[in-house]
Short mmCIF file of C-alpha atoms in Angstrom, two decimals:
data_model
loop_
_atom_site.label_atom_id
_atom_site.label_comp_id
_atom_site.label_asym_id
_atom_site.label_seq_id
_atom_site.Cartn_x
_atom_site.Cartn_y
_atom_site.Cartn_z
CA MET A 547 6.56 -91.30 52.76
CA SER A 548 9.46 -90.42 50.76
CA LEU A 549 11.10 -87.04 50.61
CA ILE A 550 11.66 -87.08 46.89
CA THR A 551 8.37 -88.55 45.67
CA PRO A 552 5.26 -86.68 46.73
CA ASP A 553 2.07 -88.36 47.59
CA PHE A 554 -0.86 -88.43 45.02
CA GLY A 555 -3.08 -86.19 47.16
CA LEU A 556 -0.35 -83.61 47.56
CA PHE A 557 0.39 -83.82 43.89
CA PHE A 558 -3.29 -83.36 43.05
CA TRP A 559 -3.71 -80.30 45.25
CA MET A 560 -0.47 -78.80 44.03
CA THR A 561 -1.69 -79.20 40.47
CA VAL A 562 -5.08 -77.65 41.31
CA VAL A 563 -3.46 -74.70 43.06
CA PHE A 564 -1.03 -74.30 40.18
CA LEU A 565 -3.85 -74.30 37.63
CA VAL A 566 -5.91 -71.82 39.72
CA VAL A 567 -2.92 -69.49 40.05
CA LEU A 568 -2.18 -69.94 36.35
CA PHE A 569 -5.82 -69.18 35.48
CA ILE A 570 -5.85 -66.05 37.71
CA LEU A 571 -2.57 -64.88 36.24
CA TRP A 572 -3.79 -65.71 32.73
CA LYS A 573 -7.06 -63.88 33.27
CA TYR A 574 -5.89 -60.89 35.32
CA GLY A 575 -2.11 -60.78 35.60
CA PHE A 576 -0.73 -61.43 32.15
CA PRO A 577 -2.99 -58.91 30.36
CA VAL A 578 -1.87 -56.19 32.80
CA ILE A 579 1.78 -57.19 32.41
CA VAL A 580 1.48 -57.41 28.62
CA LYS A 581 -0.34 -54.07 28.59
CA MET A 582 2.42 -52.47 30.71
CA VAL A 583 5.12 -54.01 28.49
CA ASP A 584 3.30 -52.78 25.36
CA GLU A 585 2.90 -49.30 26.87
CA ARG A 586 6.57 -49.28 27.84
CA LYS A 587 7.49 -50.46 24.32
CA ALA A 588 5.26 -47.73 22.81
CA PHE A 589 6.81 -45.14 25.12
CA ILE A 590 10.32 -46.26 24.18
CA ASP A 591 9.41 -46.32 20.47
CA GLU A 592 7.91 -42.82 20.77
CA SER A 593 10.99 -41.60 22.66
CA LEU A 594 13.28 -43.07 20.00
CA LYS A 595 11.17 -41.46 17.28
CA LYS A 596 11.31 -38.09 19.08
CA ALA A 597 15.06 -38.49 19.62
CA HIS A 598 15.51 -39.27 15.93
CA GLU A 599 13.41 -36.22 14.98
CA ALA A 600 15.38 -34.10 17.44
CA ASN A 601 18.64 -35.31 15.88
CA GLU A 602 17.30 -34.48 12.42
CA ARG A 603 16.23 -31.02 13.60
CA LEU A 604 19.61 -30.54 15.25
CA ALA A 605 21.35 -31.55 12.03
CA ASN A 606 19.11 -29.13 10.08
CA ILE A 607 19.80 -26.39 12.60
CA GLN A 608 23.53 -27.07 12.33
CA LYS A 609 23.30 -26.93 8.54
CA GLU A 610 21.31 -23.69 8.75
CA GLY A 611 23.81 -22.33 11.25
CA GLU A 612 26.70 -23.20 8.96
CA SER A 613 24.81 -21.67 6.04
CA ILE A 614 24.13 -18.50 8.01
CA LEU A 615 27.74 -18.39 9.18
CA GLN A 616 28.98 -18.83 5.60
CA GLU A 617 26.60 -16.11 4.41
CA ALA A 618 27.81 -13.82 7.19
CA ARG A 619 31.42 -14.49 6.19
CA GLU A 620 30.60 -13.68 2.57
CA LYS A 621 28.82 -10.47 3.60
CA GLN A 622 31.78 -9.55 5.80
CA ALA A 623 34.17 -10.13 2.91
CA GLN A 624 31.93 -8.08 0.60
CA ILE A 625 31.72 -5.25 3.14
CA LEU A 626 35.51 -5.31 3.56
CA ARG A 627 35.96 -5.20 -0.24
CA GLU A 628 33.53 -2.28 -0.51
CA ALA A 629 35.27 -0.50 2.36
CA ALA A 630 38.65 -1.02 0.67
CA GLN A 631 37.25 0.31 -2.62
CA THR A 632 35.75 3.31 -0.85
CA ARG A 633 39.02 3.92 0.98
CA ASP A 634 40.97 3.70 -2.28
CA ALA A 635 38.54 6.10 -3.98
CA ILE A 636 38.81 8.56 -1.10
CA VAL A 637 42.61 8.32 -1.12
CA GLU A 638 42.68 8.81 -4.88
CA LYS A 639 40.37 11.84 -4.64
CA ALA A 640 42.54 13.28 -1.87
CA GLN A 641 45.67 12.69 -3.94
CA ASP A 642 44.08 14.31 -7.00
CA LYS A 643 42.95 17.25 -4.91
CA ALA A 644 46.42 17.55 -3.37
CA ARG A 645 48.01 17.43 -6.83
CA SER A 646 45.67 20.09 -8.20
CA GLU A 647 46.14 22.23 -5.09
CA GLY A 648 49.92 21.79 -5.37
CA ALA A 649 49.83 22.74 -9.06
CA ARG A 650 47.68 25.79 -8.25
CA LEU A 651 50.03 26.86 -5.46
CA LEU A 652 53.03 26.29 -7.76
CA ASP A 653 51.41 28.42 -10.48
CA GLU A 654 50.62 31.15 -7.96
CA ALA A 655 54.19 30.99 -6.63
CA LYS A 656 55.56 31.21 -10.21
CA ALA A 657 53.30 34.19 -10.92
CA ALA A 658 54.37 35.88 -7.66
CA ILE A 659 58.04 35.20 -8.46
CA GLU A 660 57.59 36.60 -11.99
CA GLN A 661 55.88 39.70 -10.56
CA GLU A 662 58.67 40.16 -8.01
CA LYS A 663 61.25 39.65 -10.77
CA LYS A 664 59.62 42.34 -12.94
CA ALA A 665 59.40 44.68 -9.96
CA ALA A 666 63.05 44.03 -9.10
CA ILE A 667 64.14 44.58 -12.73
CA ALA A 668 62.14 47.83 -12.87
CA ASP A 669 63.69 48.94 -9.57
CA ILE A 670 67.18 48.04 -10.81
CA ARG A 671 66.58 49.96 -14.05
CA GLN A 672 65.41 52.96 -12.12
CA GLN A 673 68.45 52.78 -9.85
CA VAL A 674 70.77 52.32 -12.88
CA ALA A 675 69.15 55.30 -14.58
CA THR A 676 69.51 57.41 -11.46
CA LEU A 677 73.13 56.31 -11.03
CA SER A 678 73.79 56.95 -14.72
CA VAL A 679 72.39 60.45 -14.44
CA GLU A 680 74.36 61.09 -11.28
CA ILE A 681 77.58 59.73 -12.84
CA ALA A 682 76.97 61.72 -16.02
CA GLU A 683 76.37 64.81 -13.95
CA LYS A 684 79.58 64.27 -11.99
CA VAL A 685 81.53 63.54 -15.19
CA LEU A 686 80.10 66.64 -16.86
CA ARG A 687 80.86 68.80 -13.87
CA ALA A 688 84.38 67.47 -13.77
CA ASN A 689 84.82 68.00 -17.55
CA LEU A 690 82.97 71.30 -17.71
CA LYS A 691 84.60 73.21 -14.91
CA ASP A 692 85.23 76.27 -16.92
CA ASN A 693 83.22 78.21 -19.46
CA GLN A 694 85.39 77.31 -22.45
CA SER A 695 84.85 73.54 -22.01
CA GLN A 696 81.10 74.15 -21.62
CA MET A 697 81.00 76.08 -24.89
CA ASP A 698 82.96 73.32 -26.71
CA LEU A 699 80.46 70.72 -25.51
CA ILE A 700 77.50 72.83 -26.68
CA ASP A 701 79.07 73.26 -30.11
CA ARG A 702 79.68 69.52 -30.48
CA MET A 703 76.11 68.73 -29.54
CA LEU A 704 74.77 71.24 -32.00
CA ASP A 705 76.96 69.75 -34.70
CA ASP A 706 75.67 66.25 -33.90
CA VAL A 707 72.06 67.44 -34.03
CA SER A 708 72.49 69.27 -37.33
CA VAL A 709 74.25 66.28 -38.96
CA LYS A 710 71.43 63.95 -38.19
#
């Protein structure tokens, strides 16, 4: 017996056992293994398909999010423009109202000043007239101390009246 070369009987039985094991594996083992590999392949393919769909949905969601964000920015800008226009209109109305109110107050002040001026002029005229009468009275009293000067004045006045 040699260690490297097996005997024909051993070789025969090894071949029979190998063929029986191969037949059992071929009949029962390989179909199960192939089925498990196919199921695993189908599961992986399905997972890849779902991952691809999820990536597409995520991309769509990101696009929608960017679109919504852009729309929100545009609305914000529009609202800010409208608010600025409203503010400008309110400021302009307030300025117009202030101008008209200022003009009205100025007109009233001018009218009040004119009224006060007329009243002051009338008062001054009255005071001048009173002073004139008082001065004339004092001058006449000083000039007409005696009866002779009074009679001369009366004659002159009568002459002035009859000449006219």
